[in-house]
Coordinates of C-alpha atoms and ligand atoms in Angstrom, one line a residue:
M23 CA -49.0 -40.3 -55.2
A24 CA -45.3 -40.1 -55.6
N25 CA -43.7 -36.8 -56.0
A26 CA -42.1 -37.1 -59.2
A27 CA -39.7 -34.2 -58.9
Q28 CA -38.3 -35.8 -55.8
V29 CA -37.6 -39.1 -57.1
Q30 CA -34.9 -39.5 -60.0
R31 CA -34.5 -42.9 -61.5
M32 CA -31.0 -43.5 -62.7
S33 CA -32.0 -45.3 -65.8
R34 CA -33.4 -41.9 -67.0
L35 CA -30.6 -39.7 -65.7
M36 CA -27.7 -38.6 -67.8
I37 CA -24.8 -39.9 -65.9
K38 CA -21.6 -41.8 -66.9
T39 CA -19.3 -42.7 -63.9
L40 CA -15.9 -43.5 -64.7
R41 CA -13.5 -46.1 -62.9
D42 CA -10.4 -44.1 -63.6
D43 CA -9.2 -40.8 -62.5
P44 CA -8.8 -38.3 -65.3
A45 CA -5.1 -38.2 -66.2
D46 CA -4.6 -34.3 -65.5
A47 CA -6.3 -34.7 -61.9
E48 CA -4.3 -34.3 -58.7
T49 CA -6.6 -33.2 -56.2
A50 CA -9.2 -35.6 -54.7
S51 CA -12.1 -33.4 -55.6
H52 CA -11.2 -32.8 -59.3
K53 CA -10.7 -36.5 -59.5
L54 CA -14.1 -37.4 -57.8
L55 CA -16.2 -35.0 -59.1
V56 CA -15.4 -36.0 -62.8
R57 CA -15.8 -39.7 -62.0
A58 CA -18.8 -39.4 -60.3
G59 CA -20.4 -37.6 -63.1
Y60 CA -20.9 -34.2 -61.4
V61 CA -18.9 -32.1 -63.7
R62 CA -17.3 -32.4 -67.2
R63 CA -14.3 -30.2 -68.5
S64 CA -15.1 -27.8 -71.4
S65 CA -12.0 -26.3 -71.8
A66 CA -9.0 -25.4 -69.3
G67 CA -10.5 -24.0 -66.1
I68 CA -13.9 -24.1 -67.7
W69 CA -16.6 -26.6 -66.5
T70 CA -19.9 -27.9 -67.4
W71 CA -22.0 -29.0 -64.5
L72 CA -24.0 -32.3 -65.1
P73 CA -27.3 -33.0 -63.5
L74 CA -26.2 -34.2 -60.3
G75 CA -23.5 -31.6 -59.9
K76 CA -25.8 -28.8 -60.7
K77 CA -28.2 -30.0 -57.7
V78 CA -25.3 -29.9 -55.3
L79 CA -24.4 -26.4 -56.8
E80 CA -28.0 -25.3 -56.3
N81 CA -27.9 -26.7 -52.8
V82 CA -25.1 -24.5 -51.9
S83 CA -26.5 -21.3 -53.7
R84 CA -29.8 -21.8 -51.7
V85 CA -27.9 -22.1 -48.3
V86 CA -26.0 -18.8 -49.3
R87 CA -29.3 -17.4 -50.6
E88 CA -31.1 -18.0 -47.4
E89 CA -28.6 -16.6 -45.1
M90 CA -27.9 -13.5 -47.4
D91 CA -31.8 -12.9 -47.3
A92 CA -31.8 -13.4 -43.4
I93 CA -29.3 -10.3 -43.1
G94 CA -31.6 -8.4 -45.4
G95 CA -29.6 -8.8 -48.4
Q96 CA -31.5 -8.1 -51.7
E97 CA -30.7 -10.4 -54.5
V98 CA -30.0 -8.9 -57.9
L99 CA -28.1 -9.9 -60.9
L100 CA -25.6 -8.0 -62.9
P101 CA -24.5 -8.4 -66.3
A102 CA -21.1 -10.6 -66.5
L103 CA -20.2 -8.4 -69.9
L104 CA -19.2 -5.1 -68.9
P105 CA -17.7 -1.9 -70.6
K106 CA -14.5 -1.0 -69.9
E107 CA -15.1 2.6 -68.8
P108 CA -16.1 1.9 -65.0
Y109 CA -12.9 -0.1 -64.9
E110 CA -10.9 2.6 -66.2
T111 CA -12.2 4.9 -63.7
S112 CA -11.3 2.6 -60.9
G113 CA -7.8 1.8 -62.2
R114 CA -8.7 -1.9 -62.5
W115 CA -8.8 -2.3 -66.5
E116 CA -4.9 -1.7 -66.0
E117 CA -4.2 -3.2 -62.4
Y118 CA -5.9 -6.7 -63.3
G119 CA -3.1 -7.2 -66.0
D120 CA -3.5 -10.5 -67.7
L121 CA -6.3 -12.0 -65.1
L122 CA -8.8 -9.9 -67.1
F123 CA -10.7 -11.3 -70.0
R124 CA -11.2 -8.4 -72.6
L125 CA -12.9 -8.2 -75.8
K126 CA -14.4 -5.9 -78.3
D127 CA -17.9 -5.7 -79.8
R128 CA -18.7 -5.2 -83.4
K129 CA -17.9 -1.5 -83.4
G130 CA -14.7 -2.0 -81.6
A131 CA -15.5 -0.7 -78.1
D132 CA -13.8 -2.6 -75.2
Y133 CA -15.5 -5.0 -72.9
L134 CA -14.4 -7.1 -70.2
L135 CA -15.9 -10.4 -68.5
G136 CA -16.7 -9.5 -65.0
P137 CA -14.0 -10.8 -62.4
T138 CA -15.7 -9.1 -59.5
H139 CA -18.3 -6.2 -59.4
E140 CA -17.5 -3.3 -57.1
E141 CA -17.5 -0.6 -59.9
I142 CA -21.0 -1.9 -61.4
F143 CA -22.5 -2.1 -57.8
T144 CA -21.3 1.6 -56.9
L145 CA -22.8 2.9 -60.1
T146 CA -26.0 0.9 -59.6
V147 CA -26.5 2.5 -56.0
K148 CA -25.4 6.2 -57.3
D149 CA -28.4 5.6 -59.7
Q150 CA -30.8 4.1 -57.3
C151 CA -30.2 5.8 -54.0
T152 CA -30.3 9.4 -53.3
S153 CA -30.8 10.0 -49.6
Y154 CA -29.0 8.8 -46.3
K155 CA -33.0 7.3 -45.9
D156 CA -32.2 4.8 -48.7
L157 CA -29.2 3.4 -46.9
P158 CA -27.8 1.2 -45.5
V159 CA -28.2 -1.4 -48.5
I160 CA -26.9 -4.8 -48.8
L161 CA -27.1 -6.2 -52.3
Y162 CA -26.0 -9.6 -53.5
Q163 CA -25.7 -11.8 -56.6
I164 CA -24.8 -15.1 -57.2
Q165 CA -23.2 -15.2 -60.9
I166 CA -20.6 -16.4 -63.2
K167 CA -17.2 -14.6 -62.7
Y168 CA -14.4 -14.6 -65.2
R169 CA -10.6 -14.7 -64.3
D170 CA -7.8 -15.6 -66.5
E171 CA -6.1 -17.6 -64.0
A172 CA -2.4 -18.4 -64.8
R173 CA -2.8 -21.9 -63.3
P174 CA -6.3 -23.4 -63.6
R175 CA -6.2 -26.3 -61.9
S176 CA -7.6 -28.7 -59.5
G177 CA -11.1 -28.8 -61.2
V178 CA -13.5 -26.5 -60.0
L179 CA -11.2 -25.3 -57.1
R180 CA -9.8 -22.7 -59.3
G181 CA -11.4 -22.2 -62.6
R182 CA -11.2 -19.5 -65.2
E183 CA -15.1 -19.2 -65.1
F184 CA -16.8 -20.0 -61.5
H185 CA -19.7 -19.1 -59.5
M186 CA -19.7 -16.5 -56.8
K187 CA -21.6 -15.0 -54.5
D188 CA -20.7 -11.5 -54.1
S189 CA -22.3 -8.8 -51.9
Y190 CA -21.8 -5.2 -51.4
S191 CA -22.8 -3.1 -48.4
F192 CA -23.5 0.7 -48.6
D193 CA -23.4 2.8 -45.7
T194 CA -23.2 6.6 -44.7
T195 CA -21.1 6.1 -41.5
D196 CA -17.9 4.0 -40.3
E197 CA -20.1 2.6 -37.7
G198 CA -22.6 1.4 -40.2
L199 CA -20.2 -0.5 -42.6
A200 CA -18.8 -2.2 -39.2
Q201 CA -22.3 -3.1 -38.5
S202 CA -22.8 -4.6 -42.3
Y203 CA -19.4 -6.3 -42.0
A204 CA -20.6 -8.1 -38.9
L205 CA -23.6 -8.9 -40.2
H206 CA -21.8 -10.8 -43.3
R207 CA -19.4 -12.4 -40.7
E208 CA -22.3 -14.0 -39.1
A209 CA -24.1 -14.9 -42.1
Y210 CA -20.8 -16.5 -43.3
E211 CA -20.5 -18.6 -40.2
K212 CA -24.0 -19.9 -40.5
I213 CA -23.6 -20.6 -44.3
F214 CA -20.5 -22.6 -43.7
Q215 CA -21.7 -24.5 -40.8
R216 CA -24.8 -25.2 -42.7
L217 CA -22.7 -26.5 -45.4
G218 CA -20.7 -28.7 -43.2
L219 CA -17.4 -27.2 -43.9
D220 CA -14.3 -27.4 -41.5
Y221 CA -13.5 -23.8 -41.7
R222 CA -11.3 -20.8 -39.9
I223 CA -11.8 -17.2 -39.9
V224 CA -8.3 -15.6 -40.4
S225 CA -6.8 -12.0 -40.9
A226 CA -6.0 -11.4 -44.4
V227 CA -4.0 -8.7 -46.1
S228 CA -6.0 -5.5 -47.3
G229 CA -3.2 -5.0 -49.6
A230 CA -3.9 -2.8 -52.8
M231 CA -7.6 -3.1 -52.1
G232 CA -7.0 -0.3 -49.5
G233 CA -9.6 -1.2 -46.9
S234 CA -9.1 -1.3 -43.3
A235 CA -10.6 -4.9 -41.7
S236 CA -10.4 -8.0 -44.0
E237 CA -10.8 -11.5 -43.0
E238 CA -10.9 -14.7 -45.2
F239 CA -12.9 -17.9 -44.5
L240 CA -10.5 -20.8 -45.0
A241 CA -11.4 -24.6 -45.4
P242 CA -8.2 -26.4 -44.2
A243 CA -7.4 -29.1 -46.8
S244 CA -4.2 -30.6 -48.2
A245 CA -5.2 -29.4 -51.7
G246 CA -5.6 -25.8 -50.7
E247 CA -3.2 -23.1 -52.3
D248 CA -3.4 -21.0 -49.4
T249 CA -1.5 -21.3 -46.1
F250 CA -2.5 -19.9 -42.8
V251 CA -1.0 -19.9 -39.2
D252 CA -2.8 -21.0 -36.3
C253 CA -1.7 -20.0 -32.7
P254 CA -1.9 -23.2 -30.4
S255 CA -2.2 -21.2 -27.2
C256 CA -4.5 -18.1 -28.2
D257 CA -7.1 -17.4 -30.9
Y258 CA -4.8 -15.7 -33.5
A259 CA -5.1 -17.0 -37.0
A260 CA -4.0 -15.3 -40.1
N261 CA -3.1 -16.0 -43.7
T262 CA 0.6 -16.4 -43.7
E263 CA 0.6 -13.3 -46.3
A264 CA -1.0 -11.3 -43.3
V265 CA 1.3 -12.4 -40.3
T266 CA 3.0 -9.2 -38.7
V267 CA 6.1 -9.3 -36.7
K268 CA 6.7 -6.7 -33.9
V269 CA 9.9 -4.3 -34.1
E270 CA 11.5 -5.1 -30.8
P271 CA 14.3 -2.8 -30.1
A272 CA 17.2 -4.3 -28.5
D273 CA 20.1 -2.9 -26.0
G274 CA 22.7 -1.9 -28.7
S275 CA 25.2 -0.7 -26.3
A276 CA 27.2 -3.9 -25.5
H277 CA 28.3 -4.6 -29.2
G278 CA 31.9 -3.7 -29.8
P279 CA 33.0 -1.5 -32.7
L280 CA 32.2 -2.4 -36.3
E281 CA 35.0 -4.7 -37.8
E282 CA 35.8 -5.7 -41.1
L283 CA 37.0 -9.3 -41.9
D284 CA 38.6 -11.0 -44.8
T285 CA 36.2 -13.8 -45.8
P286 CA 37.4 -15.2 -49.1
D287 CA 35.3 -17.7 -51.1
T288 CA 32.1 -17.0 -49.1
P289 CA 29.6 -16.0 -51.5
T290 CA 26.7 -17.5 -49.9
I291 CA 25.1 -17.4 -46.6
E292 CA 25.9 -20.9 -45.7
S293 CA 29.6 -20.5 -46.6
L294 CA 30.0 -17.1 -44.8
A295 CA 28.2 -18.7 -41.6
E296 CA 30.5 -21.8 -41.6
F297 CA 33.8 -19.8 -42.5
L298 CA 32.8 -17.3 -39.3
G299 CA 31.3 -20.0 -37.1
V300 CA 28.1 -18.3 -36.5
P301 CA 24.4 -19.2 -37.2
A302 CA 23.1 -18.1 -40.4
S303 CA 20.5 -15.9 -38.3
A304 CA 23.1 -13.8 -37.2
T305 CA 24.0 -12.8 -40.7
L306 CA 22.0 -10.1 -42.6
K307 CA 21.0 -10.9 -46.2
N308 CA 20.5 -7.8 -48.6
L309 CA 18.3 -8.2 -51.5
L310 CA 18.5 -5.9 -54.0
V311 CA 15.3 -5.2 -56.1
K312 CA 14.2 -2.5 -58.5
V313 CA 11.0 -0.8 -57.4
D314 CA 9.6 1.0 -60.5
G315 CA 13.2 1.1 -61.8
E316 CA 14.8 2.4 -58.5
I317 CA 17.4 0.0 -56.6
V318 CA 16.0 -0.7 -53.2
A319 CA 17.7 -3.4 -50.6
V320 CA 15.6 -5.6 -48.5
G321 CA 17.5 -6.5 -45.4
V322 CA 16.2 -9.8 -43.7
P323 CA 18.1 -12.2 -41.2
G324 CA 20.4 -14.9 -43.4
N325 CA 18.4 -17.8 -42.6
R326 CA 14.9 -16.4 -43.9
E327 CA 13.7 -16.0 -47.4
V328 CA 12.1 -13.0 -48.9
D329 CA 8.7 -13.4 -50.3
L330 CA 8.6 -11.6 -53.4
G331 CA 4.8 -11.8 -53.7
K332 CA 4.3 -10.3 -50.3
L333 CA 6.9 -7.4 -51.3
G334 CA 5.2 -7.0 -54.5
E335 CA 1.9 -6.5 -52.4
H336 CA 3.3 -4.0 -49.9
L337 CA 4.6 -1.8 -52.8
A338 CA 1.8 -2.1 -55.1
P339 CA 0.8 -0.6 -57.4
A340 CA 4.8 -0.1 -57.9
T341 CA 6.4 -3.1 -59.9
V342 CA 9.3 -4.8 -58.6
E343 CA 12.0 -6.8 -60.2
L344 CA 15.0 -8.5 -59.2
V345 CA 18.2 -6.8 -60.1
T346 CA 20.5 -8.1 -63.0
A347 CA 24.2 -8.1 -63.6
E348 CA 23.5 -5.2 -65.9
D349 CA 22.2 -2.9 -63.1
F350 CA 25.7 -3.2 -61.3
V351 CA 27.5 -1.6 -64.3
D352 CA 27.2 1.9 -63.5
R353 CA 26.9 1.2 -59.5
P354 CA 30.5 0.8 -58.5
D355 CA 29.1 1.5 -54.9
L356 CA 27.2 -1.9 -55.1
V357 CA 29.6 -5.0 -54.8
R358 CA 27.6 -7.9 -55.9
G359 CA 27.4 -10.6 -53.2
Y360 CA 28.7 -8.2 -50.5
V361 CA 26.5 -5.4 -50.1
G362 CA 25.7 -4.1 -46.7
P363 CA 23.6 -1.3 -45.5
Q364 CA 26.4 0.5 -43.4
G365 CA 27.1 3.6 -45.2
L366 CA 24.9 3.1 -48.0
A367 CA 21.2 2.8 -46.4
G368 CA 19.2 5.8 -47.1
K369 CA 21.9 6.9 -49.7
A370 CA 22.7 4.7 -52.4
F371 CA 19.5 2.9 -51.7
R372 CA 16.2 3.1 -49.8
Y373 CA 16.5 0.6 -47.0
L374 CA 13.6 -1.8 -46.5
A375 CA 13.9 -4.4 -43.6
D376 CA 12.3 -7.2 -41.9
P377 CA 11.2 -6.1 -38.3
R378 CA 13.7 -8.6 -37.0
V379 CA 16.3 -6.2 -38.0
A380 CA 15.3 -3.9 -35.0
P381 CA 17.3 -1.1 -33.6
G382 CA 20.1 -2.3 -31.4
T383 CA 20.5 -5.6 -33.0
A384 CA 23.9 -6.6 -34.6
W385 CA 24.9 -8.3 -37.6
V386 CA 27.6 -10.0 -39.8
T387 CA 26.8 -8.4 -43.4
G388 CA 28.7 -7.4 -46.6
A389 CA 31.4 -4.9 -46.2
N390 CA 30.6 -3.3 -49.7
K391 CA 34.2 -4.8 -50.8
E392 CA 35.0 -7.8 -52.8
G393 CA 35.4 -10.7 -50.2
V394 CA 35.1 -8.7 -47.3
H395 CA 32.6 -8.9 -44.7
A396 CA 31.7 -6.7 -41.7
K397 CA 30.8 -7.8 -38.0
N398 CA 29.1 -5.9 -35.3
V399 CA 27.2 -3.9 -37.4
V400 CA 24.7 -2.2 -35.5
C401 CA 21.2 -1.1 -36.5
G402 CA 20.8 2.3 -35.4
R403 CA 24.2 2.8 -35.1
D404 CA 25.8 2.0 -38.1
F405 CA 22.9 2.1 -40.4
E406 CA 19.2 3.1 -40.3
V407 CA 16.3 1.4 -41.6
D408 CA 14.0 3.4 -43.7
E409 CA 10.9 1.2 -43.4
Y410 CA 10.0 -2.1 -41.9
L411 CA 7.9 -4.7 -44.0
D412 CA 6.5 -8.0 -43.3
V413 CA 8.3 -9.7 -46.2
V414 CA 9.9 -13.0 -44.9
V415 CA 8.3 -16.1 -45.6
V416 CA 6.7 -17.4 -42.5
E417 CA 7.9 -20.5 -40.9
P418 CA 6.5 -23.0 -38.6
G419 CA 7.5 -22.0 -34.8
D420 CA 7.7 -18.4 -35.9
P421 CA 6.4 -16.6 -32.7
C422 CA 2.6 -15.6 -32.5
P423 CA 2.3 -11.8 -32.8
K424 CA -0.3 -12.0 -30.0
C425 CA 1.2 -14.3 -27.4
G426 CA 4.5 -15.3 -28.6
T427 CA 3.9 -19.0 -28.9
G428 CA 5.3 -21.0 -31.8
L429 CA 2.8 -21.0 -34.7
K430 CA 1.6 -23.9 -36.8
I431 CA 1.1 -23.6 -40.4
D432 CA -1.5 -25.3 -42.4
R433 CA -3.0 -25.4 -45.9
A434 CA -6.4 -24.5 -46.8
I435 CA -8.6 -23.3 -49.5
E436 CA -10.2 -19.8 -49.5
I437 CA -13.8 -20.0 -49.5
G438 CA -14.9 -16.7 -48.5
H439 CA -13.5 -13.2 -48.1
I440 CA -15.1 -10.1 -46.4
F441 CA -13.8 -6.7 -46.8
Q442 CA -14.0 -3.3 -45.3
L443 CA -13.4 -1.3 -48.4
G444 CA -14.2 2.0 -47.2
R445 CA -14.4 5.0 -49.6
K446 CA -12.2 3.9 -52.6
Y447 CA -14.8 3.1 -54.9
A448 CA -17.2 5.7 -53.4
D449 CA -14.6 8.4 -54.2
A450 CA -13.7 6.9 -57.7
F451 CA -17.4 7.3 -58.7
E452 CA -18.2 10.3 -56.5
L453 CA -20.9 8.0 -54.7
D454 CA -22.9 10.6 -52.3
V455 CA -26.1 10.4 -50.9
L456 CA -27.7 13.7 -49.2
G457 CA -26.9 13.6 -45.9
Q458 CA -29.0 14.0 -42.4
N459 CA -27.7 17.6 -42.4
G460 CA -28.6 18.3 -45.9
K461 CA -25.1 18.3 -47.3
P462 CA -23.6 15.2 -49.4
A463 CA -22.4 12.6 -47.6
R464 CA -19.8 10.1 -49.2
V465 CA -20.9 6.3 -49.0
T466 CA -18.5 3.8 -47.4
M467 CA -18.8 0.4 -48.8
G468 CA -17.9 -3.4 -47.9
S469 CA -17.4 -6.3 -50.4
Y470 CA -17.8 -9.9 -49.7
G471 CA -17.3 -13.1 -51.5
I472 CA -18.2 -16.5 -51.4
G473 CA -16.7 -19.2 -53.8
V474 CA -19.8 -21.0 -54.4
S475 CA -18.3 -23.6 -57.1
R476 CA -15.2 -23.7 -55.2
A477 CA -17.1 -24.5 -52.0
V478 CA -18.5 -27.5 -53.8
A479 CA -14.9 -28.8 -54.6
A480 CA -13.7 -27.7 -50.8
L481 CA -16.7 -29.9 -49.4
A482 CA -15.7 -32.8 -51.5
E483 CA -12.0 -32.3 -50.4
Q484 CA -13.0 -32.4 -46.7
T485 CA -15.7 -35.2 -46.8
H486 CA -14.5 -37.9 -49.4
D487 CA -13.0 -41.2 -48.4
D488 CA -11.4 -43.7 -50.3
K489 CA -14.5 -45.0 -51.9
G490 CA -15.8 -41.5 -53.4
L491 CA -17.8 -38.5 -52.4
C492 CA -19.6 -38.2 -49.1
W493 CA -21.8 -35.5 -48.9
P494 CA -23.3 -33.8 -45.9
R495 CA -27.2 -34.1 -46.1
E496 CA -28.0 -30.6 -46.8
I497 CA -25.9 -30.3 -50.0
A498 CA -26.1 -33.8 -51.3
P499 CA -27.8 -34.1 -54.5
A500 CA -30.1 -36.6 -53.0
D501 CA -31.2 -37.7 -49.3
V502 CA -31.5 -41.3 -50.3
H503 CA -30.0 -43.5 -53.1
V504 CA -32.1 -46.7 -53.3
V505 CA -30.0 -49.6 -55.2
A506 CA -32.1 -52.3 -56.9
A507 CA -29.7 -55.2 -56.4
G508 CA -31.2 -58.0 -58.6
K509 CA -34.0 -58.4 -61.2
A510 CA -37.5 -57.8 -61.5
K511 CA -38.7 -57.9 -57.7
Q512 CA -35.9 -56.0 -56.4
T513 CA -36.6 -53.0 -59.0
E514 CA -40.3 -53.1 -58.1
L515 CA -39.4 -53.0 -54.3
A516 CA -36.8 -50.3 -55.2
L517 CA -39.2 -48.1 -57.0
E518 CA -41.6 -48.6 -54.4
I519 CA -39.8 -47.5 -51.5
G520 CA -38.3 -44.7 -53.6
D521 CA -41.9 -43.4 -54.1
L522 CA -42.9 -43.9 -50.3
L523 CA -39.7 -41.9 -49.5
G524 CA -40.5 -39.2 -52.1
D525 CA -44.0 -38.9 -50.7
A526 CA -42.3 -38.3 -47.3
G527 CA -40.6 -35.2 -48.8
L528 CA -37.1 -36.8 -49.3
R529 CA -35.0 -36.6 -52.4
V530 CA -34.5 -39.9 -53.7
L531 CA -32.3 -41.3 -56.4
V532 CA -33.2 -44.8 -57.4
D533 CA -30.8 -47.1 -59.4
D534 CA -33.2 -49.1 -61.3
R535 CA -30.8 -49.5 -64.3
A536 CA -31.4 -52.8 -66.0
G537 CA -28.5 -54.8 -67.0
V538 CA -26.1 -53.2 -64.5
S539 CA -24.7 -55.6 -61.8
P540 CA -25.4 -55.1 -58.1
G541 CA -21.4 -54.8 -57.7
V542 CA -21.3 -51.8 -60.1
K543 CA -24.3 -50.3 -58.7
F544 CA -22.9 -50.4 -55.0
T545 CA -19.6 -48.8 -56.4
D546 CA -21.6 -46.2 -58.0
A547 CA -23.6 -45.5 -55.0
E548 CA -20.4 -44.9 -53.0
L549 CA -18.9 -43.0 -55.7
L550 CA -21.9 -40.6 -55.8
G551 CA -21.9 -39.9 -52.1
V552 CA -25.5 -39.8 -51.2
P553 CA -25.6 -40.1 -47.3
T554 CA -28.1 -42.7 -47.0
I555 CA -27.9 -46.0 -49.3
V556 CA -31.2 -48.3 -49.4
V557 CA -30.6 -51.6 -51.0
A558 CA -33.5 -53.7 -52.1
G559 CA -31.6 -57.2 -52.6
R560 CA -31.7 -60.6 -51.2
R561 CA -34.6 -60.1 -49.0
A562 CA -36.8 -58.2 -51.2
G563 CA -39.6 -60.9 -51.3
E564 CA -40.2 -60.4 -47.7
G565 CA -40.2 -56.7 -48.0
V566 CA -37.1 -56.3 -46.3
V567 CA -34.4 -53.9 -47.3
E568 CA -30.9 -52.9 -46.1
V569 CA -30.5 -49.1 -44.7
K570 CA -26.6 -48.0 -44.9
D571 CA -25.0 -45.0 -43.7
R572 CA -22.8 -44.0 -46.4
R573 CA -20.3 -42.3 -44.1
T574 CA -20.0 -44.8 -41.1
G575 CA -20.9 -47.8 -43.3
E576 CA -23.2 -48.9 -40.3
R577 CA -26.0 -51.4 -41.9
E578 CA -29.2 -52.5 -40.8
E579 CA -32.0 -54.8 -42.2
L580 CA -35.4 -53.1 -42.0
T581 CA -38.8 -53.8 -43.5
V582 CA -39.9 -51.2 -45.9
E583 CA -42.3 -49.5 -43.3
E584 CA -39.5 -49.3 -40.8
A585 CA -37.0 -47.9 -43.4
V586 CA -39.3 -45.1 -44.4
A587 CA -40.5 -44.3 -41.0
R588 CA -36.8 -44.1 -39.8
L589 CA -35.5 -41.9 -42.9
S590 CA -38.4 -39.6 -42.9
A591 CA -38.3 -39.1 -39.4
Ligands
ATP714 P1 -7.4 -16.6 -54.8 O1 -6.4 -15.9 -53.8 O2 -7.7 -18.1 -54.6 O3 -7.1 -16.3 -56.2 P2 -8.9 -14.2 -54.3 O4 -8.6 -13.7 -53.2 O5 -8.8 -13.8 -55.8 O6 -9.0 -15.8 -54.4 P3 -11.5 -13.1 -54.1 O7 -11.5 -11.8 -55.2 O8 -11.5 -12.7 -52.7 O9 -10.6 -14.2 -54.5 O10 -13.0 -13.7 -54.7 C1 -14.1 -14.1 -53.6 C2 -13.9 -15.5 -53.6 O11 -14.1 -16.3 -54.7 C3 -12.8 -16.2 -52.9 O12 -12.8 -16.2 -51.5 C4 -12.9 -17.6 -53.5 O13 -13.7 -18.4 -52.6 C5 -13.9 -17.4 -55.0 N1 -12.8 -17.5 -56.0 C6 -11.8 -16.9 -56.4 N2 -11.1 -17.1 -57.6 C7 -11.5 -18.2 -57.7 C8 -11.4 -19.2 -59.1 N3 -10.5 -18.9 -60.0 N4 -12.1 -20.3 -58.8 C9 -13.2 -20.6 -58.2 N5 -13.4 -19.7 -57.2 C10 -12.8 -18.6 -56.9
MG715 MG1 -9.9 -13.2 -51.6

């Protein structure tokens, strides 16, 4: 008897495929998931998962769940609607700013919709675990998260409501945390391999989260919003935000004395470099910013751009703003457009610099006088750097911090993130257990995320072709898509082979829709992206069907028996 649950007739499936791309869609996954009837936009960044989409989402969740269970993770489900207090304790009620969905209950108490759950997991373990014997523990959930993203775009790639697997490890020792982290890293590798995603593991910025080790799993794709560097010669790979540059001191003794030069009409680096006949890389640009209101200068080579986002991350939680004309009013020592660090660094302003501004290097820079620049301004002799920061925008060809080879830069989608948090949250919530020595021991934590709904879109990005979606079998909404290309005889055969395949344990979609032309059915089959397409067509009367590989397009005519044997093997 046919296994009804495994055979889905399209005549009874709620699906409406579209020939045209949605007007607002830019990325392939957005266009195709909508056109193939997998998802439907509900409001900005908020999506309904339709029957086929829900199956794909569940398949991803199942793989994630199996591999999390395999490392001893215990599945729980925490609420998405959370009280404000724990997030005030951690400081994130404020820190999250506009990203947080905040709401009030009928009594006026503040709540939020959880963007991630470190606070609540910490409280859960504080309540449930009392002794070192209760640890280590890995807890996870697959749950809906809320973030009021500034630019919810690209369909389910970046939602304001999205599905995430988040897990948290709790250990008493640093070695334990390293072990929990390693377990997650291995589980993530298995998950992304099983999902059929092409991915890279790259170093990430630990930033304001304050942990030590942090890596991201990135799926290379042109639709990605992240960029990462990959070294062609060694194993170095990092998010461009996390690329570091070494401070390599030079021999500064050979440079001549500092010399001031009249440089009329040279307000830009380009005009200055041309006037003096030096490359822009020989000039030193000093960007003035206000850090919590205090003026700070950031020195970078003239041919490089400062990444304000990165600067902000380095200086967080301080706020960083660009200076305005008004800020110069009370500061005659700061000559707009002609600022140089000599005489001012460490006195008039704190001086932060790119590591390329190393001790012993000489620069052309502003002379702190209108229309005048200075040359042979030597770091360590004429000015000192208060702090080195990696804040320039990374460019292709920049040297690999490990081996020096020119780096490549590519775009990618962040699909996972693993993080050794350390004791930040345990400290905030005083999470202790009774230690082996009878004294309280502070717990150390890791936090680990996978974008489950984002992974669906990332897979669509990486695997689609010009005809439509093209799922790997493990994730596809069905194993086989049977098309009845004709009338009663074809439909009968299609349903028969569908049942036989279902009996053999395969998940089958049968396009038995009456009044839909074979051409439309073929187009829909390619759009939906089930890995194998079986067509009951011309030779249905002889019991012969065509078996086609969705990806390669390879096709073969087989009898029903042969086809069932082949596909269920
Ligand atoms: P991003 O930099 O893309 O905003 P994030 O670093 O803030 O992501 P994490 O806090 O590390 O995200 O969340 C864990 C995982 O959840 C991410 O690796 C990503 O796969 C997924 N994710 C994060 N934000 C979204 C979103 N708005 N829509 C869909 N998935 C998301
Ligand atoms: Mg992240």
